[in-house]
Amino acid sequence: MPEMKPLNCEEAFARLDDFIDRELSPVEQQLVQEHLNVCAHCLAEYKFEAAIVDGIKEKMRKMQVPQELSARLGRALDSA
Ligand SMILES: [Zn+2]
């Protein structure tokens, strides 16, 4: 069992991107989560970054719509 040493701000900050992408080990996810629970500064930064990541995902999702639409139109034309 690895030692659950609390992260300081610098350590939590360095892991934020991977935390948002869920690419940390379960132990590190837990450590970052625990730091966010007690540190308003890092929590604010996390929310800021997570909002940007969500925004990018939303944009990518919207960019896929025309492709899906044209594929659907293509199938509709094939079956007509
Ligand atoms: Zn912090």
Short mmCIF file of C-alpha atoms and ligand atoms in Angstrom, two decimals:
data_model
loop_
_atom_site.label_atom_id
_atom_site.label_comp_id
_atom_site.label_asym_id
_atom_site.label_seq_id
_atom_site.Cartn_x
_atom_site.Cartn_y
_atom_site.Cartn_z
CA MET A 1 0.00 0.00 0.00
CA PRO A 2 1.59 3.27 -1.10
CA GLU A 3 1.76 6.02 1.45
CA MET A 4 -1.07 8.54 0.99
CA LYS A 5 0.96 11.70 1.38
CA PRO A 6 -1.16 14.83 0.87
CA LEU A 7 -0.23 16.88 -2.18
CA ASN A 8 0.83 20.48 -1.90
CA CYS A 9 -0.55 23.04 -4.36
CA GLU A 10 2.36 22.72 -6.76
CA GLU A 11 2.00 18.94 -6.94
CA ALA A 12 -1.78 19.07 -7.33
CA PHE A 13 -1.45 21.79 -9.96
CA ALA A 14 1.02 19.72 -11.98
CA ARG A 15 -1.49 16.84 -12.09
CA LEU A 16 -4.61 18.87 -12.90
CA ASP A 17 -4.59 18.20 -16.66
CA ASP A 18 -4.17 14.46 -16.18
CA PHE A 19 -6.74 14.53 -13.38
CA ILE A 20 -9.31 16.10 -15.72
CA ASP A 21 -8.45 13.54 -18.41
CA ARG A 22 -8.56 10.79 -15.77
CA GLU A 23 -5.11 9.60 -16.81
CA LEU A 24 -3.68 9.43 -13.28
CA SER A 25 -3.36 6.26 -11.26
CA PRO A 26 -6.34 5.69 -8.92
CA VAL A 27 -4.16 6.68 -5.95
CA GLU A 28 -3.14 9.95 -7.58
CA GLN A 29 -6.71 10.70 -8.67
CA GLN A 30 -7.64 10.28 -5.04
CA LEU A 31 -4.81 12.51 -3.82
CA VAL A 32 -5.72 15.31 -6.23
CA GLN A 33 -9.40 14.98 -5.32
CA GLU A 34 -8.52 15.24 -1.64
CA HIS A 35 -6.44 18.34 -2.29
CA LEU A 36 -9.31 19.94 -4.22
CA ASN A 37 -11.58 19.20 -1.27
CA VAL A 38 -9.42 21.33 1.03
CA CYS A 39 -7.91 23.94 -1.32
CA ALA A 40 -10.21 26.58 -2.79
CA HIS A 41 -7.41 27.99 -4.93
CA CYS A 42 -6.73 24.71 -6.76
CA LEU A 43 -10.44 23.92 -6.91
CA ALA A 44 -11.03 27.21 -8.73
CA GLU A 45 -8.19 26.39 -11.14
CA TYR A 46 -9.60 22.90 -11.66
CA LYS A 47 -13.06 24.26 -12.47
CA PHE A 48 -11.50 26.78 -14.87
CA GLU A 49 -9.53 24.10 -16.71
CA ALA A 50 -12.39 21.60 -16.69
CA ALA A 51 -14.65 24.24 -18.27
CA ILE A 52 -12.11 24.76 -21.06
CA VAL A 53 -11.81 21.01 -21.65
CA ASP A 54 -15.61 20.69 -21.70
CA GLY A 55 -15.77 23.59 -24.15
CA ILE A 56 -13.28 21.89 -26.48
CA LYS A 57 -15.17 18.60 -26.31
CA GLU A 58 -18.42 20.42 -27.02
CA LYS A 59 -16.84 22.12 -30.05
CA MET A 60 -15.51 18.79 -31.34
CA ARG A 61 -18.92 17.21 -30.86
CA LYS A 62 -20.53 19.99 -32.86
CA MET A 63 -17.92 19.70 -35.60
CA GLN A 64 -18.85 16.03 -36.06
CA VAL A 65 -22.49 16.88 -36.73
CA PRO A 66 -22.05 17.91 -40.37
CA GLN A 67 -20.21 14.62 -41.05
CA GLU A 68 -22.97 12.59 -39.43
CA LEU A 69 -25.56 14.61 -41.27
CA SER A 70 -23.93 14.07 -44.66
CA ALA A 71 -23.55 10.34 -43.92
CA ARG A 72 -27.22 10.16 -43.05
CA LEU A 73 -28.12 12.09 -46.20
CA GLY A 74 -25.94 9.73 -48.20
CA ARG A 75 -27.75 6.70 -46.79
CA ALA A 76 -31.11 8.37 -47.40
CA LEU A 77 -30.17 8.96 -51.02
CA ASP A 78 -28.95 5.36 -51.40
CA SER A 79 -32.21 3.93 -50.12
CA ALA A 80 -34.34 6.32 -52.19
ZN ZN B 1 -3.92 23.84 -3.65
#
